[in-house]
PDB file of C-alpha atoms and ligand atoms in Angstrom:
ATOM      1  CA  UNK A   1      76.467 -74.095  23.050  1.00 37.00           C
ATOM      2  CA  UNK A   2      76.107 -75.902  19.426  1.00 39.00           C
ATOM      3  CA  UNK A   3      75.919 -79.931  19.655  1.00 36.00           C
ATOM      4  CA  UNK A   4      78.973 -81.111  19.459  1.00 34.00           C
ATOM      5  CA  UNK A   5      80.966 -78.435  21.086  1.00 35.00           C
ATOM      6  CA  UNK A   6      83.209 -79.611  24.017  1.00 34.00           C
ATOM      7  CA  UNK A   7      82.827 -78.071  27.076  1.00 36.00           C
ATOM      8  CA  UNK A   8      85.257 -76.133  28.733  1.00 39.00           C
ATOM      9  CA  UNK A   9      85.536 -78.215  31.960  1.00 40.00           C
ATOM     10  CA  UNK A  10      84.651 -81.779  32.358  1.00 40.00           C
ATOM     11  CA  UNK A  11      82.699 -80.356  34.760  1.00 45.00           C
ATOM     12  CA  UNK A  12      80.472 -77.581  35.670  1.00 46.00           C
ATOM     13  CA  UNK A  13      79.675 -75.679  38.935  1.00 50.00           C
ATOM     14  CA  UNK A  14      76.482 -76.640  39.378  1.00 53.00           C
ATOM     15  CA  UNK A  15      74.043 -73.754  40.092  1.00 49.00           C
ATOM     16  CA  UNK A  16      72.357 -75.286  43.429  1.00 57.00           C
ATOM     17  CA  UNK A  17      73.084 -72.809  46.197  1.00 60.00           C
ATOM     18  CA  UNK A  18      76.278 -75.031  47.576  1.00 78.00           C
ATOM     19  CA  UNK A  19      75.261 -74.152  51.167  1.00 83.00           C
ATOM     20  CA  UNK A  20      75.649 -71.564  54.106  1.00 93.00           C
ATOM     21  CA  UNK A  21      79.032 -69.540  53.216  1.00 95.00           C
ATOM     22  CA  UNK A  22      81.661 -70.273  55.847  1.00 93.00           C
ATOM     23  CA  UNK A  23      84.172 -67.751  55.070  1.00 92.00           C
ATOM     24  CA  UNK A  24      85.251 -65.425  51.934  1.00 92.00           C
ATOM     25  CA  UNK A  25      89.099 -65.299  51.669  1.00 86.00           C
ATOM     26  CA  UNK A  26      91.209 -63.450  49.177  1.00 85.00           C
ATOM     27  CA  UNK A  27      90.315 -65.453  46.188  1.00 89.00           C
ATOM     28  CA  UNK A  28      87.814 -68.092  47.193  1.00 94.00           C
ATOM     29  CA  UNK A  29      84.763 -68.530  49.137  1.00 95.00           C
ATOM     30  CA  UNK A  30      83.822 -71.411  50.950  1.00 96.00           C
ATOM     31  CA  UNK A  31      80.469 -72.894  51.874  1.00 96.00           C
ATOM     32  CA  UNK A  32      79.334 -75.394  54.233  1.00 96.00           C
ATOM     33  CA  UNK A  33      77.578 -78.527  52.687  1.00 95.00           C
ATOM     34  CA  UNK A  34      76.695 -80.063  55.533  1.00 95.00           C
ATOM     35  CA  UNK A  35      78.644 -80.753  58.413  1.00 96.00           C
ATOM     36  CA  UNK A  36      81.211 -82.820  56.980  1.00 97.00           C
ATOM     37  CA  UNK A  37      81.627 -81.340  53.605  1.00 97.00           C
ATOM     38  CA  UNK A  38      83.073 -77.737  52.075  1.00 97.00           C
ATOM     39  CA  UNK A  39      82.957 -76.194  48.708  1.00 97.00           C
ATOM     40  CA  UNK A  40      85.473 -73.922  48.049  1.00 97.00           C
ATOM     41  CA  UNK A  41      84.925 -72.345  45.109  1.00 96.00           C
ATOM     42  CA  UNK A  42      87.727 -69.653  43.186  1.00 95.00           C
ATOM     43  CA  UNK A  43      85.438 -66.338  42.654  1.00 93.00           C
ATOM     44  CA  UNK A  44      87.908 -65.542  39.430  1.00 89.00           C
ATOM     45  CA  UNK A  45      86.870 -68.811  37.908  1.00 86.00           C
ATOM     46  CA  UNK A  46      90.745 -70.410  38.291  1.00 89.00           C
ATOM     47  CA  UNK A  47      91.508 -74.285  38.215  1.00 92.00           C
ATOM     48  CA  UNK A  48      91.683 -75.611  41.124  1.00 94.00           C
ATOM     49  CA  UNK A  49      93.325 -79.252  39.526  1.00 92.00           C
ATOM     50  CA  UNK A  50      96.931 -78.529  40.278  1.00 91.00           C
ATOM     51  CA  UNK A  51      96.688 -78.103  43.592  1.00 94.00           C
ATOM     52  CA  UNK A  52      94.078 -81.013  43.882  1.00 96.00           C
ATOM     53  CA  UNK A  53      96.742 -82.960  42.286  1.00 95.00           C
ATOM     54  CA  UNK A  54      99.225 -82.108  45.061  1.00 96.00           C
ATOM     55  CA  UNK A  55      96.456 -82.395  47.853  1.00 97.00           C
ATOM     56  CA  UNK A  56      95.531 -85.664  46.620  1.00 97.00           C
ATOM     57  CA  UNK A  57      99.529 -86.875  46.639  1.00 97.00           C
ATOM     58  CA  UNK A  58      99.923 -85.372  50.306  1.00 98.00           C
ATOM     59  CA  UNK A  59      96.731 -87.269  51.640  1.00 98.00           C
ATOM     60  CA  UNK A  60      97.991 -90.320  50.252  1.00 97.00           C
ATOM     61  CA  UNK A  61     101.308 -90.293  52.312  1.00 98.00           C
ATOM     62  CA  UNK A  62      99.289 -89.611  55.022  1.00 98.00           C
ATOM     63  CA  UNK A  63      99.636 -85.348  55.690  1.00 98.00           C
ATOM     64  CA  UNK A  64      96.820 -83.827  58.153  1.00 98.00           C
ATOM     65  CA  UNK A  65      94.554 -82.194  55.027  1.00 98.00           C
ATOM     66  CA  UNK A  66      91.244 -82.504  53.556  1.00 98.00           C
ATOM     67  CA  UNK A  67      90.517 -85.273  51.559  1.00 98.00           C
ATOM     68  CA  UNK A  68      89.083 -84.103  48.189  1.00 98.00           C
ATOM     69  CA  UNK A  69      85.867 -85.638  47.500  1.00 98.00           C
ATOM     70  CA  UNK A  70      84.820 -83.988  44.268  1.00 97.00           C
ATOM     71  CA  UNK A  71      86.964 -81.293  42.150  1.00 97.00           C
ATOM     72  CA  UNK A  72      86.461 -79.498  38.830  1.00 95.00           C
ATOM     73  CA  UNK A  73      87.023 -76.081  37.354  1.00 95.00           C
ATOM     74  CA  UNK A  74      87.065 -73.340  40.088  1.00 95.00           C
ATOM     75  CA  UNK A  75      85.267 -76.254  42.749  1.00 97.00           C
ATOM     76  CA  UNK A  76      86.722 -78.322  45.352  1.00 97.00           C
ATOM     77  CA  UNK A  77      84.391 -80.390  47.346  1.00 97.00           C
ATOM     78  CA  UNK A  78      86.138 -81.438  50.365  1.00 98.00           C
ATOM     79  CA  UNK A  79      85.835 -82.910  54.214  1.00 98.00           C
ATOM     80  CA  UNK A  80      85.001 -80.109  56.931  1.00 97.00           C
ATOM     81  CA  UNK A  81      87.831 -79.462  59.192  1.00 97.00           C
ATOM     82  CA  UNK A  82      85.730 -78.692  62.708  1.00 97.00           C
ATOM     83  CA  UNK A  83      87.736 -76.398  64.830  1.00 97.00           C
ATOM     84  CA  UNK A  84      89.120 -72.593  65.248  1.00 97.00           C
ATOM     85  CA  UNK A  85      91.987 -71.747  63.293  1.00 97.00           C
ATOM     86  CA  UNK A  86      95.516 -71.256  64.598  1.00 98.00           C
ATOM     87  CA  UNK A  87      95.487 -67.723  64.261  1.00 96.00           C
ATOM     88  CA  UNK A  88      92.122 -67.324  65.825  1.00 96.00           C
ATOM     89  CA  UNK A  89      92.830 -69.674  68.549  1.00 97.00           C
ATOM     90  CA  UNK A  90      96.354 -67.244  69.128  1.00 96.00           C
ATOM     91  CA  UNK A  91      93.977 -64.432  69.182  1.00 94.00           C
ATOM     92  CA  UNK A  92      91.905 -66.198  72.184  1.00 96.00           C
ATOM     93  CA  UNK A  93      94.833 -66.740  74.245  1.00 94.00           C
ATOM     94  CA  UNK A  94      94.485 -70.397  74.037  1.00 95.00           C
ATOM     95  CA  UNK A  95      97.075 -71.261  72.468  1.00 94.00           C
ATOM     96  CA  UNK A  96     100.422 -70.091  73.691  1.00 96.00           C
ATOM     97  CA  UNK A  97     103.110 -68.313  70.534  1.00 97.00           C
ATOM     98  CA  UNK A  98     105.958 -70.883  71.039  1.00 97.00           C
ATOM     99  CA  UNK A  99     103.244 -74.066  70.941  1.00 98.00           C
ATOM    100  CA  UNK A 100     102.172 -72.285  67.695  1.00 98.00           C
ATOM    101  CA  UNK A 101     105.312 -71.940  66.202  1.00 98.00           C
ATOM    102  CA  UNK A 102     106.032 -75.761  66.722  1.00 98.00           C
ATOM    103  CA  UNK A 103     102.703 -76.337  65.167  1.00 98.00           C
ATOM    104  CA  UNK A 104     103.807 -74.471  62.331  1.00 98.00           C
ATOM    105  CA  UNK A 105     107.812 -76.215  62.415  1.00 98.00           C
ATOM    106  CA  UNK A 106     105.887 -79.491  62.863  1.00 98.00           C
ATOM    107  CA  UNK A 107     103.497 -79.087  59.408  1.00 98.00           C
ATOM    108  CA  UNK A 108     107.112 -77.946  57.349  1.00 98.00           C
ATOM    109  CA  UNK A 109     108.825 -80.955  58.334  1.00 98.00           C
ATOM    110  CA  UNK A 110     106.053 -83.602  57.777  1.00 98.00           C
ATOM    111  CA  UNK A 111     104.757 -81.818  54.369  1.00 98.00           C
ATOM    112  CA  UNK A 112     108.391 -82.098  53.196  1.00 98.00           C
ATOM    113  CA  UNK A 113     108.608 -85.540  53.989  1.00 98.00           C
ATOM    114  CA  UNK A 114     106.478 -86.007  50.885  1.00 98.00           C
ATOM    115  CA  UNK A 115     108.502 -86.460  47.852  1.00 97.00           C
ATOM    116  CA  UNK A 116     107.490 -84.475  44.695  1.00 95.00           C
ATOM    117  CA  UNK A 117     104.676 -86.271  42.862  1.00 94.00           C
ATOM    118  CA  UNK A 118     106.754 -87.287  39.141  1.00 85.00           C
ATOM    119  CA  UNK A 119     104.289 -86.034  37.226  1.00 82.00           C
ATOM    120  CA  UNK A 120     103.261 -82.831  38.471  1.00 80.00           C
ATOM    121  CA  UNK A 121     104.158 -79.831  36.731  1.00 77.00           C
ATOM    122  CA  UNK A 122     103.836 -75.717  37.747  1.00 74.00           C
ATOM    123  CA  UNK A 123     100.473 -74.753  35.788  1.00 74.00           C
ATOM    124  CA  UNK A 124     101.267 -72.906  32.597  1.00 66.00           C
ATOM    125  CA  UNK A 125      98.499 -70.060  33.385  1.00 65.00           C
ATOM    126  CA  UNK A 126     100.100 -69.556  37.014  1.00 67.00           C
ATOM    127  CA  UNK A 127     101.602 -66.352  37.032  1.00 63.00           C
ATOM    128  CA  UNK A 128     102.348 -66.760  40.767  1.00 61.00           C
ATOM    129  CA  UNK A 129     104.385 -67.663  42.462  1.00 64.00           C
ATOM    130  CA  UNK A 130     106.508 -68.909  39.666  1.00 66.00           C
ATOM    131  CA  UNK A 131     109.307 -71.819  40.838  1.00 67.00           C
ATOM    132  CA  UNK A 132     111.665 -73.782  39.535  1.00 66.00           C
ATOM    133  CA  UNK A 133     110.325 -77.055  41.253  1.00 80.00           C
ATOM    134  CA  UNK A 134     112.311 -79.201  43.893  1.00 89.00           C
ATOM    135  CA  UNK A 135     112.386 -82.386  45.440  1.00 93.00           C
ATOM    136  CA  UNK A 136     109.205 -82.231  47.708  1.00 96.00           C
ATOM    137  CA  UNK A 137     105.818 -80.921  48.111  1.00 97.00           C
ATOM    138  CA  UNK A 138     105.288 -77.192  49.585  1.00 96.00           C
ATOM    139  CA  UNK A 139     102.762 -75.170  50.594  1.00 97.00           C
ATOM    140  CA  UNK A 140     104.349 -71.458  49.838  1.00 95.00           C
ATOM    141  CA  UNK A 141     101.126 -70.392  52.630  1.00 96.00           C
ATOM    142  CA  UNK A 142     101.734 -71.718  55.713  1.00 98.00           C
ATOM    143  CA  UNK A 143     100.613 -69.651  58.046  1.00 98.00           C
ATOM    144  CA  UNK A 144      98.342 -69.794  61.090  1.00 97.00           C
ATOM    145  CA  UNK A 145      95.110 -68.491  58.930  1.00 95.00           C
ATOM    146  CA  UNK A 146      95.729 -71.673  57.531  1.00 96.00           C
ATOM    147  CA  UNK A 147      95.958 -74.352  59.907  1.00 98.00           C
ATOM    148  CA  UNK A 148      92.962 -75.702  61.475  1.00 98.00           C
ATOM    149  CA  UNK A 149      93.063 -77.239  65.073  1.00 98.00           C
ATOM    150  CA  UNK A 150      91.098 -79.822  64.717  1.00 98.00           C
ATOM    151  CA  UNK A 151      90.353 -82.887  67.307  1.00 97.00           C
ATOM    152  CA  UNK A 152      92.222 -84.955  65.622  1.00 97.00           C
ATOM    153  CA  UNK A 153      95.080 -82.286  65.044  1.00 98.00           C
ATOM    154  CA  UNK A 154      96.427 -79.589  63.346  1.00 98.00           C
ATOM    155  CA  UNK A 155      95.411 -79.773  59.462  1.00 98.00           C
ATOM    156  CA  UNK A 156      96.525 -77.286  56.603  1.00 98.00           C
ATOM    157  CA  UNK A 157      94.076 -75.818  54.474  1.00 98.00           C
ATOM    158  CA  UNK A 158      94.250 -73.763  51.311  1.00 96.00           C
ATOM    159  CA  UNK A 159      96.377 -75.446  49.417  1.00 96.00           C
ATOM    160  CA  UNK A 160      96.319 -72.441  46.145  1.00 93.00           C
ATOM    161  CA  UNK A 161     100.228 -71.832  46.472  1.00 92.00           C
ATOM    162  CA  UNK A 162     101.370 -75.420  47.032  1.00 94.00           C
ATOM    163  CA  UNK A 163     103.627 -76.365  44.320  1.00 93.00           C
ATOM    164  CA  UNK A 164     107.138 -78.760  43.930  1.00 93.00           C
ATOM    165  CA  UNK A 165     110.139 -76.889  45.929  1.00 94.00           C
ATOM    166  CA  UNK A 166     112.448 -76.581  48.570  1.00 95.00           C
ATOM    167  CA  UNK A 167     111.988 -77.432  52.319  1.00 97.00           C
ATOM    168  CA  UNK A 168     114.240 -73.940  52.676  1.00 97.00           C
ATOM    169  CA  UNK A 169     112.005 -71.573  50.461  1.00 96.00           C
ATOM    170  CA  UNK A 170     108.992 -72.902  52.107  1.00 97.00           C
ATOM    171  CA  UNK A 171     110.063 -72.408  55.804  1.00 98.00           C
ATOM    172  CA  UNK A 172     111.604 -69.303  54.530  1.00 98.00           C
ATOM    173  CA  UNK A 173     108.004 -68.092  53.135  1.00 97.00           C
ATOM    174  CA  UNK A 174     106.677 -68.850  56.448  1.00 98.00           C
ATOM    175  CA  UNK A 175     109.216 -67.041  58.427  1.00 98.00           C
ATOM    176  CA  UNK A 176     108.890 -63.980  55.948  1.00 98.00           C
ATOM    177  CA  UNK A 177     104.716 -64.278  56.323  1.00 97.00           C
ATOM    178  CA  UNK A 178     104.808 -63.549  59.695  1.00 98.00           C
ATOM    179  CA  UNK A 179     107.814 -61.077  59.611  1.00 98.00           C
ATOM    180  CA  UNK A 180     105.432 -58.986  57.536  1.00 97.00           C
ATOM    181  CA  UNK A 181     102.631 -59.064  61.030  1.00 96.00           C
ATOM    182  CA  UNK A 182     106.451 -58.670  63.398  1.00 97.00           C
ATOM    183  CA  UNK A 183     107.269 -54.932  61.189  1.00 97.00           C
ATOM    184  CA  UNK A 184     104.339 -53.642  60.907  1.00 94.00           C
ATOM    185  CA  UNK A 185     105.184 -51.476  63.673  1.00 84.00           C
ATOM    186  CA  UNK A 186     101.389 -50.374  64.546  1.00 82.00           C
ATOM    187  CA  UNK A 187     100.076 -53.805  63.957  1.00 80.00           C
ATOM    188  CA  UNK A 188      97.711 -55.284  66.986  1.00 84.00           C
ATOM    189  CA  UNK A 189     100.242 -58.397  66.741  1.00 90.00           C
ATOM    190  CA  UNK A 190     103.508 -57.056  66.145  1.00 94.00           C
ATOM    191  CA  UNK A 191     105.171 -58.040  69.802  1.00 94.00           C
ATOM    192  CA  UNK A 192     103.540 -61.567  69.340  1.00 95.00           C
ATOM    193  CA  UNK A 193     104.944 -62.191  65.541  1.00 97.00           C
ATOM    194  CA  UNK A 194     108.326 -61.418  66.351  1.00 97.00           C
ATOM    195  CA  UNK A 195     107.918 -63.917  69.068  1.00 97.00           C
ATOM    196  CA  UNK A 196     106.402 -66.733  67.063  1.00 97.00           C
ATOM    197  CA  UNK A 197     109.146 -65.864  64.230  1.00 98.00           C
ATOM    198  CA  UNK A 198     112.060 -66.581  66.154  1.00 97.00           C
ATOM    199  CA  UNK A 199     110.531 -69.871  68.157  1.00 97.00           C
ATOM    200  CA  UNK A 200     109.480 -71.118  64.346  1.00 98.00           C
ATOM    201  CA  UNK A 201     113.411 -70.699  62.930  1.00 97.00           C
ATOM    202  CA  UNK A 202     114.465 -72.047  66.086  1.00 96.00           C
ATOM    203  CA  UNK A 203     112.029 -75.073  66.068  1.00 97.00           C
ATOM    204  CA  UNK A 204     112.407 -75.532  62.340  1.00 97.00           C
ATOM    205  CA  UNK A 205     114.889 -78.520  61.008  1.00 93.00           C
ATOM    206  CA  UNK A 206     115.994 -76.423  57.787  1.00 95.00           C
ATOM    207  CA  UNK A 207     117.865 -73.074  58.204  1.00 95.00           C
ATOM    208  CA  UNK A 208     115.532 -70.872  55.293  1.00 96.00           C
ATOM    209  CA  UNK A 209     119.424 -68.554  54.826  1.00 96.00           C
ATOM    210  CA  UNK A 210     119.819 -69.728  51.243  1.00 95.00           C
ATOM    211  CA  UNK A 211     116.271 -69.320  49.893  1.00 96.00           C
ATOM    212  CA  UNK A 212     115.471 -65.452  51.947  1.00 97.00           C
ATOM    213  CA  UNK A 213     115.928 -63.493  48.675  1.00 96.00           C
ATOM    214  CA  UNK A 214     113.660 -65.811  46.664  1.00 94.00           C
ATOM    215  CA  UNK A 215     111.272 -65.652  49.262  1.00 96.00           C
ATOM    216  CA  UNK A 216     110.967 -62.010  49.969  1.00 96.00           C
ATOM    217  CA  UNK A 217     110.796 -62.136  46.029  1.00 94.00           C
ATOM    218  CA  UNK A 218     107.825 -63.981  46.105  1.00 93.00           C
ATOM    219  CA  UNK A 219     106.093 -62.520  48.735  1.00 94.00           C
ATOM    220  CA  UNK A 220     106.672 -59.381  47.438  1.00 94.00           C
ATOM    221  CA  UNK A 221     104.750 -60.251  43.939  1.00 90.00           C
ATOM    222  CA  UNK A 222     101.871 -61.955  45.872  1.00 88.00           C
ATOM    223  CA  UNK A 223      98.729 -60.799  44.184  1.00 83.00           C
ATOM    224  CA  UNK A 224      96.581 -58.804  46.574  1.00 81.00           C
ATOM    225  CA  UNK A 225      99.005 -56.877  48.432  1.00 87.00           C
ATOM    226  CA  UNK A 226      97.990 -53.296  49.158  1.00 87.00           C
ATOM    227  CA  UNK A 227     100.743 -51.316  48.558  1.00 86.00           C
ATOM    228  CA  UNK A 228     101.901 -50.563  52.365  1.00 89.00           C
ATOM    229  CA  UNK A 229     101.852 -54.193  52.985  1.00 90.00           C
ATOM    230  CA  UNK A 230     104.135 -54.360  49.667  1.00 93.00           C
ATOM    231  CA  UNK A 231     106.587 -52.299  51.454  1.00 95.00           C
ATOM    232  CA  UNK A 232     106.670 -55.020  54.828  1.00 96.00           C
ATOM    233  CA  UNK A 233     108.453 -57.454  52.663  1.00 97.00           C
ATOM    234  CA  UNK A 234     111.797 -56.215  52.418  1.00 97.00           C
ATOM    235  CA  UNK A 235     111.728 -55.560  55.865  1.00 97.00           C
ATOM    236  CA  UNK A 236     110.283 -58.470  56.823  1.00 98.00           C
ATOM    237  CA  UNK A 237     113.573 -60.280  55.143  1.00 98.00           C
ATOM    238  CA  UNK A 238     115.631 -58.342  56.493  1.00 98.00           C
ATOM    239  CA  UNK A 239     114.196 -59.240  60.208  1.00 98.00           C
ATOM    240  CA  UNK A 240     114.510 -62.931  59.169  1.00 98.00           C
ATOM    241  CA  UNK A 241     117.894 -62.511  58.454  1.00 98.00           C
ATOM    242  CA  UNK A 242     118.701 -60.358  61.605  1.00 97.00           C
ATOM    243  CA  UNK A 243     117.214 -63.268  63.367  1.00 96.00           C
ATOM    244  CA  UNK A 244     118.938 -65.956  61.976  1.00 96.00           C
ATOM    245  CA  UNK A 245     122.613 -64.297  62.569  1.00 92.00           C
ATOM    246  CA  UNK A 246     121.654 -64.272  65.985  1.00 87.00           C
ATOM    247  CA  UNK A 247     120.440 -67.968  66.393  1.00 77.00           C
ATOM    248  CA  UNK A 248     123.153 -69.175  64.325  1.00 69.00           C
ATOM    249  CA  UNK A 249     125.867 -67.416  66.269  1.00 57.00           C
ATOM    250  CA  UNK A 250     124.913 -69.188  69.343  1.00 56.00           C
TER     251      UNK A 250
HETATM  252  N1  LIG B 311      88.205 -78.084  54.480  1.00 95.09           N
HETATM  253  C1  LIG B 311      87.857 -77.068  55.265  1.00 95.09           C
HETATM  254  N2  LIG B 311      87.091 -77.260  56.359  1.00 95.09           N
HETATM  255  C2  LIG B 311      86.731 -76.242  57.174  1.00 95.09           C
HETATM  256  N3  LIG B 311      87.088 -74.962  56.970  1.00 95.09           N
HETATM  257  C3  LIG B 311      87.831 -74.695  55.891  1.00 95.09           C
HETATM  258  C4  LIG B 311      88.256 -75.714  54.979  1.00 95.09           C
HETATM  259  N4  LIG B 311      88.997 -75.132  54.004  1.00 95.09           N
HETATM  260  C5  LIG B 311      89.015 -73.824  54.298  1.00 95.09           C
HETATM  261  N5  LIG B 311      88.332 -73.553  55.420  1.00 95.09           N
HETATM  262  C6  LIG B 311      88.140 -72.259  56.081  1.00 95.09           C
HETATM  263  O1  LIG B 311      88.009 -71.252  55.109  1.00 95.09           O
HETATM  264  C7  LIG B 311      89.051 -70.286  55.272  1.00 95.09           C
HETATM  265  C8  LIG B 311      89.450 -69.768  53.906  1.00 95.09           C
HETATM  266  O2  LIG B 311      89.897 -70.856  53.123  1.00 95.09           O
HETATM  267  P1  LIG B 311      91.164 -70.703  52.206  1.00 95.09           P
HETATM  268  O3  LIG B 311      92.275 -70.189  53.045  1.00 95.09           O
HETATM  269  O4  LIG B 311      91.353 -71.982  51.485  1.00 95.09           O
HETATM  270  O5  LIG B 311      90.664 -69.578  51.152  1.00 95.09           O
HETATM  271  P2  LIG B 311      91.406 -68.286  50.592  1.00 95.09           P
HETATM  272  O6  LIG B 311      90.499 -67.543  49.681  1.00 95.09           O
HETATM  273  O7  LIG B 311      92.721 -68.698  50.025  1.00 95.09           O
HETATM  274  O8  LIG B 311      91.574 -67.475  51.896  1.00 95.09           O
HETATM  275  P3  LIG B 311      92.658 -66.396  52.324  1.00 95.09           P
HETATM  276  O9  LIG B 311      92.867 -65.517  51.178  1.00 95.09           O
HETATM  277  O10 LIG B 311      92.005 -65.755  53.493  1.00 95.09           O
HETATM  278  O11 LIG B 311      93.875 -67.191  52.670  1.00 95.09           O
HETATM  279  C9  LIG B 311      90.159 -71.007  56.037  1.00 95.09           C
HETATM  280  O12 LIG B 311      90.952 -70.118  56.783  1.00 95.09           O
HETATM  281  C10 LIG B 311      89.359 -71.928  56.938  1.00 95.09           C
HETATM  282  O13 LIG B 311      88.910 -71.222  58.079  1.00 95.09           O
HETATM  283 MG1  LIG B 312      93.875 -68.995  53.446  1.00 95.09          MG
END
């Protein structure tokens, strides 16, 4: 760099090793600070801002998520959630599927109680998923890899879809997510999904009907999809909708 050039971020990753790696997901890794701090850094070098913006807004009405601490370019220095995950704790028995899916109906209904911040706006460089914005804050990942059961509660994590939208196309995301696990007919948890699928719509305020197709839509251009899980997402609507015939004919 020449004096005088501007740097591309306010601020810079900074090259100390951030601490003992925790986990590697799809598109970030996160390290352990210390015990009450994370770094979750994007590997592909994406900015993380937007969706600090919207974390930020959902902490201050008072939603069960990390507070940011620290946040620029790919980073996001945040409090440590201490606990197992939903799905591992669903995995463990110790947590039984209709408890889960009212964990699940329970984050949806207080995470749309959050009006849409005025200012926020879908991130031009965001090829995915692409929205037309709504009236509240969602989440477009809420799933039990994402929810941490922590002493103090359930908190939601991972916050790289969360956007302005719908209370249906979130729930309907959700109910399409775990569709995917219910129809993949050789899957470990196939039995269990369908289970937690149908307690979720049944638990959940909002009937997802009108937003299905734009949810199977998105789901279905999710980045990182191998192509047989690709081919879950139709059918995975389709077992929504067979669901929610029969719940709504009762
Ligand atoms: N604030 C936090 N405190 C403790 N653990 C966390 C925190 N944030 C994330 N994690 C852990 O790291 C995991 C991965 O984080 P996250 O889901 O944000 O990354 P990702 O790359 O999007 O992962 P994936 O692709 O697997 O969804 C979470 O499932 C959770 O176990
Ligand atoms: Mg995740």
């Amino acid at each position: 760099m020449h004096p005088g050039d501007v740097a591309p971020h306010a601020y810079a990753p900074s090259d100390d090793a951030p601490g003992h790696l925790l986990t590697s997901g799809t598109s970030a890794d996160v390290y352990a600070i210390d015990d009450e701090r994370v770094l979750r850094r994007y590997r592909e070098g994406r900015d993380a801002a937007p969706e600090v913006d919207l974390l930020r807004h959902v902490r201050s009405h008072d939603f069960p998520a990390p507070d940011v601490l620290r946040a620029g370019g790919p980073d996001i220095v945040m409090t440590r959630m201490h606990g197992p995950t939903l799905l591992q704790a669903l995995a463990a028995g110790e947590f039984s599927l209709p408890d889960a899916a009212h964990v699940l109906a329970d984050l949806h209904a207080m995470l749309h109680a959050v009006p849409a911040p005025q200012s926020w706006q879908v991130p031009r460089d965001r090829d995915w998923p692409q929205l037309g914005g709504g009236p509240v804050v969602v989440h477009l990942d809420l799933h039990p890899g994402n929810v941490v059961l922590t002493e103090q509660g359930p908190m939601l994590v991972d916050w790289a879809n969360a956007a302005t939208g719908t209370p249906e196309l979130d729930v309907a995301v959700t109910a399409v997510l775990i569709a995917e696990v219910a129809v993949d007919a050789g899957g470990d948890y196939s039995q269990a999904a369908r289970a937690v699928v149908a307690a979720f719509l049944h638990a959940s305020d909002v009937s997802p009907l009108t937003a299905l197709d734009d949810a199977v839509a998105l789901r279905s251009g999710a980045p990182g999809l191998l192509p047989g899980e690709r081919e879950l997402v139709p059918q995975a609507g389709a077992l929504v909708r067979t669901m929610l015939a029969l719940t709504e004919r009762r």
